[in-house]
Coordinates of C-alpha atoms in Angstrom, one line a residue:
M1 CA 4.4 19.2 -58.4
K2 CA 0.8 19.4 -57.6
R3 CA 0.4 16.2 -58.3
F4 CA 4.7 16.4 -55.4
L5 CA 2.2 17.7 -53.0
L6 CA -1.0 15.4 -53.0
C7 CA 1.0 12.0 -52.8
L8 CA 3.1 14.1 -50.0
V9 CA -0.2 14.3 -48.3
A10 CA -1.4 11.0 -48.6
Y11 CA 1.8 9.5 -46.9
L12 CA 1.4 12.1 -44.2
G13 CA -2.2 11.3 -44.3
Y14 CA -0.8 7.4 -44.1
T15 CA 1.6 7.4 -41.2
C16 CA 0.0 9.8 -39.3
G17 CA -2.8 6.9 -39.7
L18 CA 0.1 4.2 -38.4
Q19 CA 0.6 6.5 -35.1
A20 CA -2.5 6.5 -34.4
Q21 CA -3.2 2.7 -34.3
T22 CA -0.6 2.5 -32.2
L23 CA -1.6 3.5 -28.2
K24 CA 1.1 4.3 -25.3
T25 CA 1.0 4.0 -21.9
D26 CA 3.0 4.1 -18.6
V27 CA 0.9 1.2 -17.4
L28 CA -1.8 -1.4 -18.4
V29 CA -4.1 -3.1 -16.7
L30 CA -6.3 -6.1 -17.8
G31 CA -9.5 -7.1 -16.3
N32 CA -13.0 -5.1 -15.4
G33 CA -12.5 -6.9 -11.0
N34 CA -12.1 -5.4 -8.0
A35 CA -8.3 -5.6 -8.9
A36 CA -8.3 -4.5 -12.2
W37 CA -10.6 -0.8 -10.6
A38 CA -8.4 -0.7 -7.7
S39 CA -4.6 -1.1 -9.6
G40 CA -5.4 1.7 -12.4
L41 CA -6.9 4.3 -9.9
Q42 CA -4.0 3.8 -7.9
S43 CA -1.7 3.9 -11.0
A44 CA -2.6 7.2 -11.8
V45 CA -3.4 8.4 -8.5
S46 CA 0.5 8.0 -8.1
G47 CA 0.9 10.4 -10.8
V48 CA 1.5 8.2 -14.3
K49 CA -0.5 7.4 -18.0
T50 CA -2.6 4.4 -16.8
T51 CA -5.1 3.0 -19.1
I52 CA -7.7 -0.3 -18.0
L53 CA -8.4 -2.3 -20.6
L54 CA -11.5 -3.9 -20.9
S55 CA -13.0 -7.0 -22.6
E56 CA -16.7 -5.7 -22.0
S57 CA -18.5 -2.5 -21.5
G58 CA -17.7 -2.0 -17.6
F59 CA -17.0 -3.2 -14.3
D60 CA -18.0 -5.9 -12.3
I61 CA -17.0 -4.7 -8.8
K62 CA -18.3 -6.7 -5.9
P63 CA -16.8 -5.9 -2.0
S64 CA -17.1 -8.9 0.4
S65 CA -18.1 -8.3 3.6
Q66 CA -16.4 -10.6 5.8
N67 CA -12.7 -7.7 4.3
L68 CA -11.7 -5.3 6.3
E69 CA -12.0 -2.3 4.1
S70 CA -9.3 0.7 3.9
G71 CA -8.2 2.5 0.8
I72 CA -9.7 2.0 -2.1
A73 CA -12.0 -0.2 -1.1
A74 CA -13.4 1.4 1.9
E75 CA -13.4 4.8 -1.0
Y76 CA -15.2 2.9 -2.9
R77 CA -18.1 1.9 -0.4
K78 CA -17.7 5.3 0.5
R79 CA -18.9 6.8 -2.7
Q80 CA -21.6 4.3 -3.3
Q81 CA -23.1 5.0 -0.5
A82 CA -23.2 8.9 -0.8
D83 CA -25.1 8.0 -4.6
R84 CA -27.3 6.0 -4.0
L85 CA -28.8 6.9 -6.2
L86 CA -26.7 6.1 -8.9
D87 CA -25.7 2.6 -9.7
Q88 CA -22.4 1.2 -9.2
R89 CA -21.7 2.0 -13.6
A90 CA -22.1 5.6 -12.5
V91 CA -20.8 5.8 -9.5
L92 CA -17.3 4.5 -11.3
K93 CA -17.3 6.9 -14.4
K94 CA -18.2 9.5 -12.1
W95 CA -14.7 8.4 -10.0
A96 CA -13.0 7.9 -13.2
D97 CA -13.8 10.9 -15.3
S98 CA -12.4 13.1 -11.8
T99 CA -9.1 11.2 -12.0
A100 CA -6.4 12.2 -14.3
N101 CA -4.2 9.7 -15.4
L102 CA -6.8 7.2 -16.0
Q103 CA -7.8 6.2 -19.8
I104 CA -10.8 2.6 -19.8
L105 CA -11.1 1.0 -23.0
P106 CA -14.1 -0.6 -22.5
N107 CA -15.1 -3.8 -24.9
L108 CA -11.7 -4.1 -26.2
S109 CA -10.3 -7.5 -26.1
Y110 CA -6.6 -9.3 -27.3
T111 CA -5.3 -11.2 -30.1
K112 CA -1.4 -11.3 -29.2
V113 CA 1.0 -10.3 -26.1
S114 CA 4.2 -10.0 -26.6
R115 CA 7.7 -7.8 -24.8
S116 CA 9.1 -4.8 -26.3
G117 CA 12.1 -4.8 -24.6
S118 CA 11.6 -4.1 -21.4
S119 CA 8.0 -3.2 -22.0
W120 CA 4.8 -5.1 -23.5
T121 CA 3.0 -4.5 -26.9
L122 CA -0.6 -6.1 -26.7
R123 CA -2.2 -6.2 -30.6
L124 CA -5.9 -5.6 -30.0
N125 CA -9.2 -7.1 -31.8
N126 CA -9.4 -3.6 -33.6
G127 CA -6.3 -3.1 -34.9
Q128 CA -4.7 -1.5 -32.7
T129 CA -1.6 -1.8 -30.9
I130 CA -1.2 -0.5 -27.6
K131 CA 2.9 -0.3 -25.7
A132 CA 3.1 0.0 -22.3
K133 CA 6.1 -0.1 -19.7
V134 CA 4.5 -2.0 -17.2
L135 CA 1.5 -4.6 -17.7
V136 CA -0.8 -5.3 -14.3
H137 CA -2.5 -8.8 -15.1
A138 CA -6.0 -7.8 -12.6
A139 CA -7.7 -10.7 -14.6
P140 CA -9.1 -14.2 -13.7
D141 CA -7.9 -16.6 -16.5
A142 CA -3.8 -17.1 -17.5
L143 CA -2.7 -14.7 -19.5
P144 CA -1.3 -16.6 -23.1
G145 CA 2.4 -16.4 -23.2
V146 CA 3.3 -14.8 -19.6
S147 CA 4.7 -17.9 -17.9
V148 CA 3.5 -17.8 -13.9
D149 CA 5.2 -21.6 -11.6
K150 CA 3.2 -20.6 -8.9
Q151 CA -0.3 -19.5 -7.1
I152 CA -0.3 -16.0 -5.9
N153 CA -2.0 -16.3 -2.0
W154 CA -3.1 -14.5 1.0
M155 CA -1.0 -15.3 4.1
P156 CA -1.9 -15.6 8.2
F157 CA -0.6 -12.3 9.6
T158 CA 1.7 -13.7 11.9
Y159 CA 5.2 -13.4 14.3
D160 CA 6.7 -16.6 13.0
N161 CA 8.8 -15.2 10.7
T162 CA 9.7 -11.2 9.4
L163 CA 7.6 -11.0 5.7
Y164 CA 4.9 -9.7 8.1
R165 CA 7.6 -6.5 7.3
T166 CA 7.0 -6.6 3.3
S167 CA 3.5 -6.5 3.9
V168 CA 1.5 -4.0 1.1
A169 CA -2.1 -5.2 1.8
S170 CA -4.0 -6.8 4.7
G171 CA -7.0 -8.2 5.9
D172 CA -8.9 -10.0 2.9
Y173 CA -10.9 -13.2 4.3
L174 CA -9.2 -16.0 4.4
S175 CA -10.8 -19.0 6.1
A176 CA -12.9 -19.9 9.5
V177 CA -9.7 -19.7 11.3
N178 CA -7.4 -17.5 10.1
G179 CA -10.7 -14.9 9.7
N180 CA -9.2 -11.4 8.2
A181 CA -5.7 -11.1 10.0
T182 CA -4.0 -11.5 6.6
V183 CA -1.2 -10.2 4.8
L184 CA 0.1 -10.0 0.9
I185 CA 3.4 -8.9 0.6
L186 CA 5.8 -8.0 -1.8
S187 CA 7.0 -10.8 -3.2
Q188 CA 3.5 -12.9 -4.2
L189 CA 3.0 -9.6 -6.6
L190 CA 6.1 -10.3 -8.9
V191 CA 7.0 -12.8 -11.1
D192 CA 11.1 -14.2 -11.7
G193 CA 11.7 -14.0 -15.6
Q194 CA 8.9 -11.7 -15.7
E195 CA 10.2 -8.4 -15.2
N196 CA 7.7 -4.7 -15.3
Y197 CA 4.5 -7.1 -14.9
V198 CA 2.6 -7.6 -12.0
E199 CA 0.8 -11.0 -11.5
L200 CA -3.1 -10.4 -9.6
K201 CA -5.6 -13.3 -11.3
D202 CA -5.6 -15.2 -8.2
L203 CA -6.3 -12.5 -6.7
S204 CA -8.5 -10.3 -9.2
H205 CA -11.1 -10.3 -6.4
S206 CA -9.0 -8.0 -4.2
M207 CA -9.3 -4.2 -4.3
A208 CA -6.6 -4.6 -1.4
A209 CA -4.8 -6.9 -3.7
G210 CA -5.3 -4.1 -6.9
Q211 CA -4.2 -1.2 -4.9
A212 CA -1.2 -2.9 -4.0
G213 CA -0.1 -3.7 -7.8
G214 CA -1.2 -0.2 -9.0
A215 CA 1.4 1.1 -6.4
L216 CA 4.2 -0.9 -7.7
A217 CA 3.4 -0.6 -11.4
A218 CA 3.3 3.2 -11.1
Y219 CA 6.4 3.2 -9.0
A220 CA 8.6 0.8 -12.0
A221 CA 6.4 3.2 -14.4
F222 CA 7.5 6.3 -12.8
Y223 CA 11.3 5.8 -11.5
K224 CA 11.5 3.3 -15.0
T225 CA 12.9 0.4 -13.1
K226 CA 12.3 -3.0 -13.3
T227 CA 9.5 -4.2 -10.5
S228 CA 12.1 -6.7 -9.1
K229 CA 14.3 -3.2 -8.1
A230 CA 11.3 -1.6 -6.6
N231 CA 11.8 0.2 -3.1
L232 CA 9.6 -1.6 -0.5
K233 CA 9.5 1.2 1.9
A234 CA 8.4 3.9 -0.9
I235 CA 5.7 1.3 -2.1
Q236 CA 4.2 1.1 2.0
G237 CA 4.9 4.8 1.7
E238 CA 2.4 5.5 -1.0
L239 CA 0.4 2.9 -0.1
L240 CA -0.4 4.7 3.1
N241 CA -1.3 7.5 2.1
Y242 CA -4.1 6.3 0.3
K243 CA -5.4 4.8 3.6
Q244 CA -4.3 1.7 2.2
A245 CA -3.9 -0.5 5.4
L246 CA -0.8 -3.0 5.1
V247 CA -1.4 -4.5 8.9
P248 CA -4.8 -6.1 9.3
L249 CA -5.7 -4.1 12.8
A250 CA -10.3 -4.4 13.0
D251 CA -10.1 -2.3 15.8
V252 CA -8.1 1.3 14.8
I253 CA -10.0 2.2 11.7
P254 CA -8.5 4.9 8.7
S255 CA -10.7 7.2 9.9
D256 CA -9.4 6.9 13.3
S257 CA -6.6 10.3 13.9
N258 CA -3.2 7.8 15.0
W259 CA -4.4 4.9 12.5
R260 CA -1.3 5.9 10.0
A261 CA 1.3 5.7 13.4
L262 CA -0.3 2.6 14.8
Q263 CA -0.3 1.0 10.6
V264 CA 3.7 1.7 10.8
I265 CA 5.0 0.9 14.7
S266 CA 2.8 -2.4 14.1
L267 CA 4.6 -3.1 10.4
T268 CA 7.2 -2.8 11.8
G269 CA 7.1 -4.8 15.0
T270 CA 8.2 -2.2 17.2
M271 CA 4.8 -3.2 18.9
P272 CA 3.4 -6.4 19.5
V273 CA -0.8 -6.8 18.3
K274 CA -2.7 -10.0 19.9
L275 CA -3.5 -12.1 16.8
A276 CA -6.7 -14.3 18.4
E277 CA -10.2 -15.6 16.6
G278 CA -8.7 -14.6 13.6
K279 CA -8.8 -11.1 14.5
A280 CA -5.6 -8.8 14.4
L281 CA -6.3 -6.5 17.9
F282 CA -3.6 -3.5 18.5
Q283 CA -6.2 -2.7 22.0
P284 CA -5.5 1.2 21.6
E285 CA -6.8 2.3 24.8
N286 CA -4.9 -0.7 26.8
P287 CA -2.2 0.0 29.1
A288 CA 0.7 0.7 27.5
S289 CA 4.2 -2.1 28.5
L290 CA 7.5 -0.7 28.6
L291 CA 8.7 -4.2 28.8
E292 CA 7.2 -4.8 26.0
I293 CA 8.5 -3.0 22.9
K294 CA 12.1 -3.5 24.8
E295 CA 13.3 -7.0 22.7
P296 CA 12.0 -5.0 19.4
L297 CA 14.3 -1.7 20.1
T298 CA 17.1 -4.0 20.8
A299 CA 16.4 -4.8 17.4
L300 CA 17.0 -1.0 15.8
F301 CA 18.8 0.5 18.7
Y302 CA 21.9 -1.5 20.9
K303 CA 21.7 1.3 23.7
T304 CA 18.5 -0.5 24.6
P305 CA 20.0 -3.1 26.5
I306 CA 21.9 0.3 28.8
W307 CA 19.1 2.3 29.7
Y308 CA 16.3 -0.8 30.4
A309 CA 19.6 -2.1 33.0
D310 CA 19.4 0.9 34.3
H311 CA 15.4 0.8 34.1
A312 CA 14.3 -2.4 35.6
D313 CA 11.5 -2.1 37.1
A314 CA 10.2 2.2 35.6
P315 CA 6.6 2.3 34.8
T316 CA 5.6 2.5 31.7
S317 CA 4.8 6.7 32.4
L318 CA 5.1 9.4 29.9
K319 CA 8.9 10.4 31.8
H320 CA 10.0 7.6 31.4
T321 CA 9.4 6.7 27.9
I322 CA 10.4 10.3 27.1
S323 CA 13.8 8.8 29.0
L324 CA 13.7 6.1 26.9
I325 CA 13.1 8.0 23.4
C326 CA 15.9 11.2 24.1
Y327 CA 18.3 7.9 25.1
L328 CA 17.7 6.3 22.0
S329 CA 17.6 9.2 19.5
N330 CA 20.1 11.4 21.0
R331 CA 17.9 14.1 22.3
S332 CA 17.4 16.5 24.8
V333 CA 14.8 15.4 27.2
A334 CA 13.3 19.2 28.0
Q335 CA 13.1 19.6 24.8
V336 CA 11.5 17.0 23.4
T337 CA 9.1 16.8 26.1
K338 CA 8.3 20.6 25.5
E339 CA 7.1 19.1 21.4
V340 CA 5.3 16.2 23.5
S341 CA 3.5 19.4 25.8
R342 CA 2.7 21.3 22.4
N343 CA 1.2 18.3 20.1
W344 CA -0.6 15.7 23.1
Q345 CA -4.2 16.9 22.0
K346 CA -3.6 19.7 19.8
S347 CA -1.4 17.2 17.0
Y348 CA -2.4 13.4 18.6
K349 CA -5.8 14.2 19.9
F350 CA -5.4 12.3 23.2
K351 CA -7.6 13.0 24.7
S352 CA -5.9 12.4 28.2
P353 CA -4.4 15.6 30.7
F354 CA -0.7 16.4 30.2
D355 CA 0.7 14.8 32.8
E356 CA 4.4 13.4 32.7
E357 CA 3.0 11.1 35.5
H358 CA 0.3 9.7 33.4
L359 CA 0.9 6.0 32.5
L360 CA 0.5 5.7 28.5
I361 CA -1.9 4.1 27.0
R362 CA -0.7 1.6 23.5
R363 CA -2.3 4.3 21.9
E364 CA 0.4 7.2 23.4
L365 CA 3.7 5.0 23.1
G366 CA 2.9 3.8 19.5
V367 CA 2.6 7.7 18.7
L368 CA 5.3 8.7 20.6
L369 CA 7.8 5.3 19.5
N370 CA 6.4 6.6 16.1
D371 CA 7.4 10.4 16.0
Y372 CA 10.7 10.0 17.8
L373 CA 11.9 6.9 17.0
Q374 CA 10.4 6.7 13.3
P375 CA 10.6 2.8 12.7
F376 CA 9.3 2.7 9.6
D377 CA 12.7 3.9 7.9
V378 CA 15.0 1.0 9.4
K379 CA 15.7 -0.6 6.3
V380 CA 14.3 -4.5 5.7
D381 CA 15.3 -7.0 2.6
Q382 CA 12.9 -9.0 0.7
T383 CA 12.3 -11.2 3.9
G384 CA 11.9 -8.1 6.4
R385 CA 14.1 -8.9 8.6
I386 CA 16.3 -5.9 9.6
I387 CA 19.3 -4.5 6.9
K388 CA 22.4 -3.0 9.6

């Protein structure tokens, strides 16, 4: 009997040892640069168990002064400036220690990468195995055994096509011509034939790209779906929640009280952005124009031309803007006027006094259109075309 118990204890110890050799995580990030850090952090704060595998002892973060910083990149700069006495590793360690769901494994490399059903399995050089639902490759070198037949690129922000509506990051410097008026579209992070895999090899230097990749990976892991089936609007909304700019507005920074509304109104194309000398400018304090938004609103609301036919020469006053909004949204003019009056300075933080005859500036028009017409809720396909 004693011998049987000893054998049983030994067997249980052996099986527990085997189990300890396999680590399970929702999202596994490979790399130690800008994109790897931002991917892992965003994935973790989006609510899934995340592991970053480092082949070295720590991260090597190199922000670019030419990029427009938002989201995690801006937060990193803020933390670095606040803790000037700490070096980079100490700043990141303090940040990581306060982030739930995030595990960092330093000084480890992998010897084999393979599929495990719909998930991924990595064999490590210490004999352990990591199993992950989604794999994010954020290292600059190709991943052995994974075929990627395209280069992942930023693209200039342009209205020449509708792809800008599928942006998940913006503001990385592209060239002297395009400057940082750039966007990264969701499809660039996906690889045909490689489900639950996010490719950031060519963008390993970019925190903005990494944050987008982390949100995509977290969505697939959280909802137990494929990366190719990820919901664009949900991912964009999550990134906006964490102050990631989807449109490279050089004149509307994340600390602006109307930042999110102006991001959305630009992302949807409801209010055109001026492109000049490699910059995208919303020009929030410039006079607004109802005529300028006629075509974009017509694409969203079939009744738009009818209102404009009756108000051909209408000035862009608050009164006429509320009239347009109420006509398209079937709202009461009296009720909307009352709400706008209440929110004008309290919620919207507008500097001008409330006056129905007031001629709106672009900031004010953009906020009102976003609040009452909600263009972000309009569905688009993978190319950014509106789905009706």
